């Protein structure tokens, strides 16, 4: 490989949310990576720092060009410049869009188990969470379209938040599945808010399908949130984009983002995104290959040392969804035991809603030496849990 993903970077005492843990603990929970971002991004940021003035910033022409070029060349989706709106992050955008496009007490549908912050964005804004649980069978997830259709037809359901690729299960929704979702939502007057933040972290050889690219119904009835933050480890720079092809819908979303003051870039936001999308492709491809090796190592280790755990099939993200129900249906108790006994910090699957009970989420975006340490701790934690349970 041309880039170094093996050398550990000490993130303690840097104000890292992920690493704000006890000295003995190893955090593989929250979704950011333990790799330095692409060298091209670092070079661009250093050049910006050397300029020395960090006043109010504007969204530059090359920011629009970078997004449009990346999605055209990388994902075969052509976006018009006017579709794009800058946002300080995907989560602030989702919350703003929920507020602007729905009214209090209306229902927002999500497909659980799913990214836990979706619940916050709905409930904190006085809307109702409506879950259409995914179907789990033999380590694979799919959609119960009968349940989905019934819940979308509820007159109180006004929005569906789609996670594509899906966090935490790592599912890439295929074109036909997205088309069916889009048709159901369009016919029932339900706006689709598509969170596609993990789209550039598909496994090598696999690609995601942008929801808005699937059909006319999908395009005119959707709002999509994009960002380089997951793929290039830039979450702390607060840089994202909201894509709204329909003009009337876009005007409403734009007013909401500006009213909520989440539509103005910081000094580094545009610079980082432009560099990532114009110069970071080779680095990203090597990262994806490294992450695939890490996933394979986890699967092999668990199959050999911890066969009671089943690793869910995954096509995207650097997160693995571990089915631990044969060990304990109470994943919170298991997660707590592993953390207390070994220091390994994973995420309790129950945080992701219905269907998450009995699962743990593991973030494998770390050097292989860190991953080996984590797997050794996992084995000790599970075996000691079994002994304690016996």
mmCIF file of C-alpha atoms in Angstrom:
data_model
loop_
_atom_site.group_PDB
_atom_site.id
_atom_site.type_symbol
_atom_site.label_atom_id
_atom_site.label_comp_id
_atom_site.label_asym_id
_atom_site.label_seq_id
_atom_site.Cartn_x
_atom_site.Cartn_y
_atom_site.Cartn_z
ATOM 1 C CA UNK A 1 0.000 0.000 0.000
ATOM 2 C CA UNK A 2 1.100 3.563 -0.687
ATOM 3 C CA UNK A 3 -0.457 4.906 2.515
ATOM 4 C CA UNK A 4 0.205 3.974 6.126
ATOM 5 C CA UNK A 5 -2.801 2.622 7.976
ATOM 6 C CA UNK A 6 -0.742 0.407 10.297
ATOM 7 C CA UNK A 7 0.939 2.957 12.559
ATOM 8 C CA UNK A 8 -1.209 3.716 15.618
ATOM 9 C CA UNK A 9 -1.970 7.369 16.349
ATOM 10 C CA UNK A 10 -2.291 8.305 20.015
ATOM 11 C CA UNK A 11 -5.587 10.168 20.330
ATOM 12 C CA UNK A 12 -5.719 10.410 24.095
ATOM 13 C CA UNK A 13 -5.661 13.915 25.583
ATOM 14 C CA UNK A 14 -6.679 15.477 22.257
ATOM 15 C CA UNK A 15 -10.305 16.228 23.144
ATOM 16 C CA UNK A 16 -11.415 13.116 21.278
ATOM 17 C CA UNK A 17 -14.995 12.109 22.095
ATOM 18 C CA UNK A 18 -14.158 8.531 21.162
ATOM 19 C CA UNK A 19 -11.027 8.320 23.297
ATOM 20 C CA UNK A 20 -12.298 10.166 26.362
ATOM 21 C CA UNK A 21 -12.135 6.913 28.328
ATOM 22 C CA UNK A 22 -10.046 5.401 31.102
ATOM 23 C CA UNK A 23 -6.399 4.662 30.337
ATOM 24 C CA UNK A 24 -6.932 0.903 30.322
ATOM 25 C CA UNK A 25 -9.887 1.063 27.951
ATOM 26 C CA UNK A 26 -9.920 0.448 24.206
ATOM 27 C CA UNK A 27 -12.833 2.255 22.481
ATOM 28 C CA UNK A 28 -14.233 0.650 19.334
ATOM 29 C CA UNK A 29 -17.648 2.234 19.599
ATOM 30 C CA UNK A 30 -18.484 5.642 18.089
ATOM 31 C CA UNK A 31 -18.138 5.895 14.297
ATOM 32 C CA UNK A 32 -14.928 7.726 13.639
ATOM 33 C CA UNK A 33 -11.644 6.244 12.455
ATOM 34 C CA UNK A 34 -8.259 5.966 14.132
ATOM 35 C CA UNK A 35 -6.461 6.829 10.877
ATOM 36 C CA UNK A 36 -5.097 10.205 9.833
ATOM 37 C CA UNK A 37 -7.051 11.659 6.947
ATOM 38 C CA UNK A 38 -5.737 11.618 3.390
ATOM 39 C CA UNK A 39 -2.382 13.433 2.934
ATOM 40 C CA UNK A 40 -3.921 15.633 0.243
ATOM 41 C CA UNK A 41 -6.485 16.868 2.765
ATOM 42 C CA UNK A 42 -3.785 17.532 5.358
ATOM 43 C CA UNK A 43 -1.750 19.472 2.796
ATOM 44 C CA UNK A 44 -4.746 21.587 1.815
ATOM 45 C CA UNK A 45 -5.579 22.317 5.451
ATOM 46 C CA UNK A 46 -1.974 23.224 6.255
ATOM 47 C CA UNK A 47 -1.921 25.649 3.352
ATOM 48 C CA UNK A 48 -5.128 27.183 4.635
ATOM 49 C CA UNK A 49 -3.656 27.453 8.157
ATOM 50 C CA UNK A 50 -0.528 29.147 6.822
ATOM 51 C CA UNK A 51 -2.710 31.875 5.332
ATOM 52 C CA UNK A 52 -3.338 32.844 8.943
ATOM 53 C CA UNK A 53 -6.726 34.543 8.711
ATOM 54 C CA UNK A 54 -9.878 32.655 9.668
ATOM 55 C CA UNK A 55 -12.731 35.059 9.195
ATOM 56 C CA UNK A 56 -16.253 34.376 8.024
ATOM 57 C CA UNK A 57 -16.245 31.959 5.097
ATOM 58 C CA UNK A 58 -18.355 31.435 1.993
ATOM 59 C CA UNK A 59 -19.196 28.315 0.017
ATOM 60 C CA UNK A 60 -16.781 28.411 -2.917
ATOM 61 C CA UNK A 61 -17.414 27.442 -6.536
ATOM 62 C CA UNK A 62 -14.957 24.575 -6.269
ATOM 63 C CA UNK A 63 -17.028 23.112 -3.407
ATOM 64 C CA UNK A 64 -19.991 22.693 -5.763
ATOM 65 C CA UNK A 65 -17.730 21.364 -8.516
ATOM 66 C CA UNK A 66 -16.105 18.848 -6.164
ATOM 67 C CA UNK A 67 -19.394 17.310 -5.060
ATOM 68 C CA UNK A 68 -20.782 17.217 -8.573
ATOM 69 C CA UNK A 69 -17.625 15.713 -10.037
ATOM 70 C CA UNK A 70 -17.277 13.068 -7.326
ATOM 71 C CA UNK A 71 -20.873 11.862 -7.582
ATOM 72 C CA UNK A 72 -20.770 11.859 -11.380
ATOM 73 C CA UNK A 73 -17.473 9.989 -11.655
ATOM 74 C CA UNK A 74 -17.690 7.831 -8.554
ATOM 75 C CA UNK A 75 -21.402 7.087 -8.332
ATOM 76 C CA UNK A 76 -22.739 7.771 -11.864
ATOM 77 C CA UNK A 77 -25.124 10.421 -10.588
ATOM 78 C CA UNK A 78 -25.260 13.875 -12.132
ATOM 79 C CA UNK A 79 -26.348 16.650 -9.790
ATOM 80 C CA UNK A 80 -27.127 20.214 -10.808
ATOM 81 C CA UNK A 81 -25.302 22.915 -8.894
ATOM 82 C CA UNK A 82 -28.526 24.445 -7.594
ATOM 83 C CA UNK A 83 -29.514 21.170 -5.911
ATOM 84 C CA UNK A 84 -26.664 21.501 -3.402
ATOM 85 C CA UNK A 85 -26.888 23.326 -0.072
ATOM 86 C CA UNK A 86 -24.004 23.475 2.403
ATOM 87 C CA UNK A 87 -24.632 22.255 5.958
ATOM 88 C CA UNK A 88 -22.425 22.028 9.013
ATOM 89 C CA UNK A 89 -23.243 18.326 9.361
ATOM 90 C CA UNK A 90 -25.598 15.527 8.474
ATOM 91 C CA UNK A 91 -27.140 15.315 11.951
ATOM 92 C CA UNK A 92 -27.881 19.079 12.211
ATOM 93 C CA UNK A 93 -29.341 18.898 8.697
ATOM 94 C CA UNK A 94 -31.576 15.929 9.557
ATOM 95 C CA UNK A 95 -32.931 17.661 12.650
ATOM 96 C CA UNK A 96 -33.539 20.880 10.723
ATOM 97 C CA UNK A 97 -35.278 19.049 7.883
ATOM 98 C CA UNK A 98 -37.512 17.119 10.292
ATOM 99 C CA UNK A 99 -38.540 20.421 11.865
ATOM 100 C CA UNK A 100 -39.170 22.150 8.548
ATOM 101 C CA UNK A 101 -40.927 19.422 6.575
ATOM 102 C CA UNK A 102 -43.102 17.902 9.305
ATOM 103 C CA UNK A 103 -45.244 19.299 12.090
ATOM 104 C CA UNK A 104 -45.394 18.348 15.789
ATOM 105 C CA UNK A 105 -46.994 14.968 16.568
ATOM 106 C CA UNK A 106 -46.678 13.715 12.989
ATOM 107 C CA UNK A 107 -44.905 10.415 12.440
ATOM 108 C CA UNK A 108 -41.442 9.884 10.981
ATOM 109 C CA UNK A 109 -40.713 6.329 9.869
ATOM 110 C CA UNK A 110 -37.360 4.633 10.417
ATOM 111 C CA UNK A 111 -36.151 1.083 9.772
ATOM 112 C CA UNK A 112 -34.827 -0.345 13.014
ATOM 113 C CA UNK A 113 -32.299 -1.308 14.144
ATOM 114 C CA UNK A 114 -30.885 1.968 12.873
ATOM 115 C CA UNK A 115 -28.552 4.854 13.754
ATOM 116 C CA UNK A 116 -29.647 5.929 17.211
ATOM 117 C CA UNK A 117 -29.455 9.672 16.569
ATOM 118 C CA UNK A 118 -32.435 9.395 14.209
ATOM 119 C CA UNK A 119 -34.564 8.805 17.301
ATOM 120 C CA UNK A 120 -33.186 11.982 18.882
ATOM 121 C CA UNK A 121 -33.864 14.068 15.770
ATOM 122 C CA UNK A 122 -37.480 12.906 15.766
ATOM 123 C CA UNK A 123 -38.345 12.876 19.461
ATOM 124 C CA UNK A 124 -36.468 16.050 20.407
ATOM 125 C CA UNK A 125 -38.554 17.904 17.841
ATOM 126 C CA UNK A 126 -41.881 16.651 19.144
ATOM 127 C CA UNK A 127 -42.565 14.164 16.349
ATOM 128 C CA UNK A 128 -43.463 10.495 16.751
ATOM 129 C CA UNK A 129 -41.070 7.659 15.918
ATOM 130 C CA UNK A 130 -42.687 5.016 13.734
ATOM 131 C CA UNK A 131 -40.546 1.881 13.408
ATOM 132 C CA UNK A 132 -40.770 -0.530 10.504
ATOM 133 C CA UNK A 133 -38.323 -3.172 11.757
ATOM 134 C CA UNK A 134 -36.025 -4.858 9.292
ATOM 135 C CA UNK A 135 -36.335 -8.627 8.917
ATOM 136 C CA UNK A 136 -33.327 -10.601 10.187
ATOM 137 C CA UNK A 137 -32.918 -14.111 8.810
ATOM 138 C CA UNK A 138 -29.777 -16.265 8.784
ATOM 139 C CA UNK A 139 -27.470 -13.295 9.233
ATOM 140 C CA UNK A 140 -29.079 -11.154 6.507
ATOM 141 C CA UNK A 141 -31.402 -8.158 6.695
ATOM 142 C CA UNK A 142 -34.288 -7.317 4.371
ATOM 143 C CA UNK A 143 -37.375 -5.093 4.326
ATOM 144 C CA UNK A 144 -40.864 -6.245 5.270
ATOM 145 C CA UNK A 145 -42.665 -4.400 2.489
ATOM 146 C CA UNK A 146 -46.111 -5.321 3.777
ATOM 147 C CA UNK A 147 -45.317 -3.646 7.093
ATOM 148 C CA UNK A 148 -43.637 -0.716 5.362
ATOM 149 C CA UNK A 149 -46.592 -0.107 3.066
ATOM 150 C CA UNK A 150 -49.091 -0.281 5.919
ATOM 151 C CA UNK A 151 -47.159 2.267 7.972
ATOM 152 C CA UNK A 152 -46.492 4.607 5.057
ATOM 153 C CA UNK A 153 -50.232 4.654 4.334
ATOM 154 C CA UNK A 154 -50.951 6.038 7.809
ATOM 155 C CA UNK A 155 -52.127 9.636 7.189
ATOM 156 C CA UNK A 156 -49.980 10.793 10.100
ATOM 157 C CA UNK A 157 -46.769 9.475 8.497
ATOM 158 C CA UNK A 158 -45.135 12.392 6.691
ATOM 159 C CA UNK A 159 -41.463 11.441 6.397
ATOM 160 C CA UNK A 160 -39.252 8.381 6.102
ATOM 161 C CA UNK A 161 -35.601 8.557 7.083
ATOM 162 C CA UNK A 162 -33.681 6.110 4.925
ATOM 163 C CA UNK A 163 -30.176 4.976 5.879
ATOM 164 C CA UNK A 164 -28.283 4.053 2.699
ATOM 165 C CA UNK A 165 -25.929 2.240 3.249
ATOM 166 C CA UNK A 166 -27.535 1.148 6.488
ATOM 167 C CA UNK A 167 -25.920 1.776 9.862
ATOM 168 C CA UNK A 168 -25.429 -0.434 11.879
ATOM 169 C CA UNK A 169 -26.098 -3.512 9.719
ATOM 170 C CA UNK A 170 -23.882 -2.556 6.750
ATOM 171 C CA UNK A 171 -26.570 -3.208 4.115
ATOM 172 C CA UNK A 172 -26.411 -1.565 0.677
ATOM 173 C CA UNK A 173 -29.952 -1.188 -0.634
ATOM 174 C CA UNK A 174 -30.171 -2.260 -4.280
ATOM 175 C CA UNK A 175 -31.845 -0.248 -7.017
ATOM 176 C CA UNK A 176 -35.063 -2.284 -7.069
ATOM 177 C CA UNK A 177 -35.486 -2.002 -3.294
ATOM 178 C CA UNK A 178 -34.961 1.748 -3.473
ATOM 179 C CA UNK A 179 -37.400 2.017 -6.364
ATOM 180 C CA UNK A 180 -40.105 0.231 -4.334
ATOM 181 C CA UNK A 181 -39.465 2.484 -1.337
ATOM 182 C CA UNK A 182 -39.609 5.554 -3.547
ATOM 183 C CA UNK A 183 -42.850 4.496 -5.194
ATOM 184 C CA UNK A 184 -44.563 3.746 -1.878
ATOM 185 C CA UNK A 185 -43.467 7.035 -0.354
ATOM 186 C CA UNK A 186 -44.451 9.078 -3.400
ATOM 187 C CA UNK A 187 -47.885 7.463 -3.618
ATOM 188 C CA UNK A 188 -48.520 8.099 0.082
ATOM 189 C CA UNK A 189 -47.202 11.669 0.191
ATOM 190 C CA UNK A 190 -44.275 10.733 2.438
ATOM 191 C CA UNK A 191 -41.022 12.639 1.900
ATOM 192 C CA UNK A 192 -37.834 10.542 1.896
ATOM 193 C CA UNK A 193 -34.878 11.918 3.850
ATOM 194 C CA UNK A 194 -31.923 9.783 2.756
ATOM 195 C CA UNK A 195 -28.831 9.705 4.961
ATOM 196 C CA UNK A 196 -26.023 8.572 2.647
ATOM 197 C CA UNK A 197 -23.060 9.543 4.810
ATOM 198 C CA UNK A 198 -21.492 6.047 4.644
ATOM 199 C CA UNK A 199 -21.809 5.757 0.854
ATOM 200 C CA UNK A 200 -18.074 6.014 0.124
ATOM 201 C CA UNK A 201 -17.237 3.198 2.534
ATOM 202 C CA UNK A 202 -18.653 0.333 0.491
ATOM 203 C CA UNK A 203 -16.479 -2.766 0.329
ATOM 204 C CA UNK A 204 -14.186 -2.965 -2.729
ATOM 205 C CA UNK A 205 -16.151 -4.233 -5.697
ATOM 206 C CA UNK A 206 -19.431 -2.954 -4.290
ATOM 207 C CA UNK A 207 -21.077 0.416 -4.896
ATOM 208 C CA UNK A 208 -24.131 2.092 -3.501
ATOM 209 C CA UNK A 209 -27.017 3.537 -5.494
ATOM 210 C CA UNK A 210 -27.955 7.163 -4.675
ATOM 211 C CA UNK A 211 -31.649 7.199 -3.818
ATOM 212 C CA UNK A 212 -32.356 10.282 -5.942
ATOM 213 C CA UNK A 213 -30.844 8.585 -9.009
ATOM 214 C CA UNK A 214 -33.331 5.698 -9.109
ATOM 215 C CA UNK A 215 -36.482 7.253 -10.616
ATOM 216 C CA UNK A 216 -38.339 10.510 -11.150
ATOM 217 C CA UNK A 217 -40.458 9.787 -8.064
ATOM 218 C CA UNK A 218 -37.350 9.265 -5.972
ATOM 219 C CA UNK A 219 -35.720 12.426 -7.262
ATOM 220 C CA UNK A 220 -38.567 14.888 -6.797
ATOM 221 C CA UNK A 221 -39.686 13.495 -3.436
ATOM 222 C CA UNK A 222 -36.362 13.271 -1.620
ATOM 223 C CA UNK A 223 -33.783 15.156 0.377
ATOM 224 C CA UNK A 224 -30.311 13.567 0.588
ATOM 225 C CA UNK A 225 -27.577 14.246 3.127
ATOM 226 C CA UNK A 226 -23.960 13.741 2.041
ATOM 227 C CA UNK A 227 -20.555 14.353 3.590
ATOM 228 C CA UNK A 228 -16.876 13.383 3.314
ATOM 229 C CA UNK A 229 -16.742 13.113 7.101
ATOM 230 C CA UNK A 230 -17.011 9.316 7.486
ATOM 231 C CA UNK A 231 -14.902 8.278 4.510
ATOM 232 C CA UNK A 232 -12.129 10.811 5.152
ATOM 233 C CA UNK A 233 -12.416 11.076 8.962
ATOM 234 C CA UNK A 234 -13.396 14.745 9.009
ATOM 235 C CA UNK A 235 -16.340 14.775 11.412
ATOM 236 C CA UNK A 236 -14.778 17.467 13.593
ATOM 237 C CA UNK A 237 -14.616 19.919 10.677
ATOM 238 C CA UNK A 238 -18.417 20.083 10.337
ATOM 239 C CA UNK A 239 -18.766 19.861 6.588
ATOM 240 C CA UNK A 240 -21.686 18.317 4.697
ATOM 241 C CA UNK A 241 -24.120 18.876 1.849
ATOM 242 C CA UNK A 242 -27.862 18.557 1.414
ATOM 243 C CA UNK A 243 -29.115 17.618 -2.051
ATOM 244 C CA UNK A 244 -32.678 18.622 -3.012
ATOM 245 C CA UNK A 245 -33.545 18.305 -6.714
ATOM 246 C CA UNK A 246 -37.129 19.620 -6.434
ATOM 247 C CA UNK A 247 -37.164 23.421 -6.365
ATOM 248 C CA UNK A 248 -40.138 23.917 -4.047
ATOM 249 C CA UNK A 249 -38.851 21.326 -1.589
ATOM 250 C CA UNK A 250 -35.366 22.834 -1.826
ATOM 251 C CA UNK A 251 -36.631 26.314 -0.958
ATOM 252 C CA UNK A 252 -38.270 24.968 2.202
ATOM 253 C CA UNK A 253 -35.176 23.000 3.216
ATOM 254 C CA UNK A 254 -32.929 25.983 2.505
ATOM 255 C CA UNK A 255 -35.047 28.258 4.686
ATOM 256 C CA UNK A 256 -34.949 25.706 7.490
ATOM 257 C CA UNK A 257 -31.178 25.260 7.377
ATOM 258 C CA UNK A 258 -30.611 29.012 7.368
ATOM 259 C CA UNK A 259 -33.148 29.644 10.125
ATOM 260 C CA UNK A 260 -31.370 27.043 12.244
ATOM 261 C CA UNK A 261 -27.970 28.609 11.414
ATOM 262 C CA UNK A 262 -26.477 25.373 10.078
ATOM 263 C CA UNK A 263 -25.813 26.543 6.511
ATOM 264 C CA UNK A 264 -22.595 28.538 6.880
ATOM 265 C CA UNK A 265 -19.140 26.936 6.573
ATOM 266 C CA UNK A 266 -16.263 27.264 9.000
ATOM 267 C CA UNK A 267 -12.852 28.251 7.706
ATOM 268 C CA UNK A 268 -11.795 24.682 6.888
ATOM 269 C CA UNK A 269 -15.082 23.101 5.821
ATOM 270 C CA UNK A 270 -14.998 23.768 2.083
ATOM 271 C CA UNK A 271 -11.229 23.291 1.814
ATOM 272 C CA UNK A 272 -11.345 19.813 3.344
ATOM 273 C CA UNK A 273 -14.283 18.644 1.230
ATOM 274 C CA UNK A 274 -12.782 19.935 -2.020
ATOM 275 C CA UNK A 275 -9.444 18.266 -1.360
ATOM 276 C CA UNK A 276 -11.069 14.977 -0.362
ATOM 277 C CA UNK A 277 -13.268 14.779 -3.443
ATOM 278 C CA UNK A 278 -10.691 15.999 -5.970
ATOM 279 C CA UNK A 279 -7.470 14.404 -4.685
ATOM 280 C CA UNK A 280 -8.409 11.697 -2.197
ATOM 281 C CA UNK A 281 -9.647 8.850 -4.400
ATOM 282 C CA UNK A 282 -6.498 6.703 -4.324
ATOM 283 C CA UNK A 283 -6.212 7.032 -0.554
ATOM 284 C CA UNK A 284 -9.870 6.110 -0.142
ATOM 285 C CA UNK A 285 -9.531 3.009 -2.303
ATOM 286 C CA UNK A 286 -6.583 1.817 -0.217
ATOM 287 C CA UNK A 287 -8.534 2.543 2.962
ATOM 288 C CA UNK A 288 -11.451 0.448 1.715
ATOM 289 C CA UNK A 289 -9.115 -2.454 0.998
ATOM 290 C CA UNK A 290 -7.613 -2.164 4.487
ATOM 291 C CA UNK A 291 -11.030 -2.089 6.116
ATOM 292 C CA UNK A 292 -12.066 -5.169 4.162
ATOM 293 C CA UNK A 293 -9.019 -7.010 5.532
ATOM 294 C CA UNK A 294 -9.968 -5.926 9.055
ATOM 295 C CA UNK A 295 -13.514 -7.192 8.579
ATOM 296 C CA UNK A 296 -12.207 -10.513 7.283
ATOM 297 C CA UNK A 297 -9.877 -10.827 10.272
ATOM 298 C CA UNK A 298 -12.739 -10.267 12.708
ATOM 299 C CA UNK A 299 -14.906 -12.830 10.925
ATOM 300 C CA UNK A 300 -12.164 -15.456 10.915
ATOM 301 C CA UNK A 301 -11.267 -14.870 14.561
ATOM 302 C CA UNK A 302 -14.857 -15.024 15.789
ATOM 303 C CA UNK A 303 -15.644 -18.133 13.726
ATOM 304 C CA UNK A 304 -12.655 -19.885 15.288
ATOM 305 C CA UNK A 305 -12.577 -18.555 18.858
ATOM 306 C CA UNK A 306 -16.134 -17.386 19.551
ATOM 307 C CA UNK A 307 -18.486 -19.478 17.397
ATOM 308 C CA UNK A 308 -21.513 -18.506 19.503
ATOM 309 C CA UNK A 309 -21.257 -15.034 17.969
ATOM 310 C CA UNK A 310 -22.513 -14.558 14.411
ATOM 311 C CA UNK A 311 -21.154 -11.663 12.368
ATOM 312 C CA UNK A 312 -23.947 -10.193 10.262
ATOM 313 C CA UNK A 313 -23.387 -9.999 6.510
ATOM 314 C CA UNK A 314 -22.007 -6.547 5.658
ATOM 315 C CA UNK A 315 -21.325 -4.758 2.372
ATOM 316 C CA UNK A 316 -20.445 -1.288 3.605
ATOM 317 C CA UNK A 317 -19.230 0.896 6.500
ATOM 318 C CA UNK A 318 -16.413 0.080 8.919
ATOM 319 C CA UNK A 319 -18.912 -1.185 11.486
ATOM 320 C CA UNK A 320 -19.643 -4.833 12.213
ATOM 321 C CA UNK A 321 -22.924 -5.982 13.736
ATOM 322 C CA UNK A 322 -22.365 -8.925 16.066
ATOM 323 C CA UNK A 323 -25.240 -11.269 16.879
ATOM 324 C CA UNK A 324 -24.555 -12.283 20.482
ATOM 325 C CA UNK A 325 -27.997 -13.617 21.335
ATOM 326 C CA UNK A 326 -26.711 -17.156 21.919
ATOM 327 C CA UNK A 327 -24.506 -15.716 24.664
ATOM 328 C CA UNK A 328 -27.059 -13.339 26.143
ATOM 329 C CA UNK A 329 -30.302 -11.681 25.007
ATOM 330 C CA UNK A 330 -29.306 -8.727 27.206
ATOM 331 C CA UNK A 331 -26.650 -7.020 25.081
ATOM 332 C CA UNK A 332 -26.392 -4.149 27.550
ATOM 333 C CA UNK A 333 -25.352 -6.521 30.312
ATOM 334 C CA UNK A 334 -22.888 -8.277 27.986
ATOM 335 C CA UNK A 335 -21.452 -4.976 26.716
ATOM 336 C CA UNK A 336 -21.021 -3.723 30.262
ATOM 337 C CA UNK A 337 -19.329 -6.943 31.378
ATOM 338 C CA UNK A 338 -16.859 -6.885 28.469
ATOM 339 C CA UNK A 339 -15.997 -3.255 29.145
ATOM 340 C CA UNK A 340 -15.572 -3.707 32.897
ATOM 341 C CA UNK A 341 -13.582 -6.930 32.638
ATOM 342 C CA UNK A 342 -11.332 -6.147 29.669
ATOM 343 C CA UNK A 343 -11.625 -2.429 28.859
ATOM 344 C CA UNK A 344 -12.989 -3.141 25.371
ATOM 345 C CA UNK A 345 -15.722 -0.599 24.674
ATOM 346 C CA UNK A 346 -18.295 -1.680 22.087
ATOM 347 C CA UNK A 347 -21.834 -0.344 21.562
ATOM 348 C CA UNK A 348 -24.925 -2.024 22.946
ATOM 349 C CA UNK A 349 -27.187 -2.934 20.028
ATOM 350 C CA UNK A 350 -30.286 -1.972 22.002
ATOM 351 C CA UNK A 351 -29.338 1.675 21.399
ATOM 352 C CA UNK A 352 -30.419 1.213 17.779
ATOM 353 C CA UNK A 353 -34.032 0.379 18.547
ATOM 354 C CA UNK A 354 -36.219 -2.663 17.959
ATOM 355 C CA UNK A 355 -34.258 -5.668 16.774
ATOM 356 C CA UNK A 356 -31.007 -4.411 18.232
ATOM 357 C CA UNK A 357 -31.330 -6.321 21.486
ATOM 358 C CA UNK A 358 -28.734 -9.062 21.754
ATOM 359 C CA UNK A 359 -26.342 -7.418 19.286
ATOM 360 C CA UNK A 360 -23.118 -5.444 19.685
ATOM 361 C CA UNK A 361 -21.639 -2.950 17.210
ATOM 362 C CA UNK A 362 -17.881 -2.978 16.634
ATOM 363 C CA UNK A 363 -15.934 -0.244 14.836
ATOM 364 C CA UNK A 364 -12.996 -1.847 12.964
ATOM 365 C CA UNK A 365 -11.500 1.348 11.490
ATOM 366 C CA UNK A 366 -8.205 1.048 13.334
ATOM 367 C CA UNK A 367 -4.677 -0.322 12.747
ATOM 368 C CA UNK A 368 -4.485 -4.098 12.669
ATOM 369 C CA UNK A 369 -2.444 -4.131 15.871
ATOM 370 C CA UNK A 370 -5.273 -2.333 17.661
ATOM 371 C CA UNK A 371 -7.791 -4.737 16.181
ATOM 372 C CA UNK A 372 -5.797 -7.746 17.383
ATOM 373 C CA UNK A 373 -5.739 -6.270 20.873
ATOM 374 C CA UNK A 374 -9.502 -5.766 20.697
ATOM 375 C CA UNK A 375 -10.176 -9.316 19.551
ATOM 376 C CA UNK A 376 -8.088 -10.730 22.369
ATOM 377 C CA UNK A 377 -10.073 -8.653 24.837
ATOM 378 C CA UNK A 378 -13.344 -9.745 23.248
ATOM 379 C CA UNK A 379 -12.414 -13.389 23.690
ATOM 380 C CA UNK A 380 -11.498 -12.876 27.342
ATOM 381 C CA UNK A 381 -14.664 -10.877 27.981
ATOM 382 C CA UNK A 382 -17.010 -13.408 26.375
ATOM 383 C CA UNK A 383 -15.350 -16.395 28.010
ATOM 384 C CA UNK A 384 -15.436 -14.776 31.434
ATOM 385 C CA UNK A 385 -19.075 -13.867 30.848
ATOM 386 C CA UNK A 386 -19.830 -17.502 30.080
ATOM 387 C CA UNK A 387 -18.010 -18.578 33.257
ATOM 388 C CA UNK A 388 -19.876 -15.967 35.283
ATOM 389 C CA UNK A 389 -23.173 -17.059 33.737
ATOM 390 C CA UNK A 390 -22.444 -20.714 34.517
#
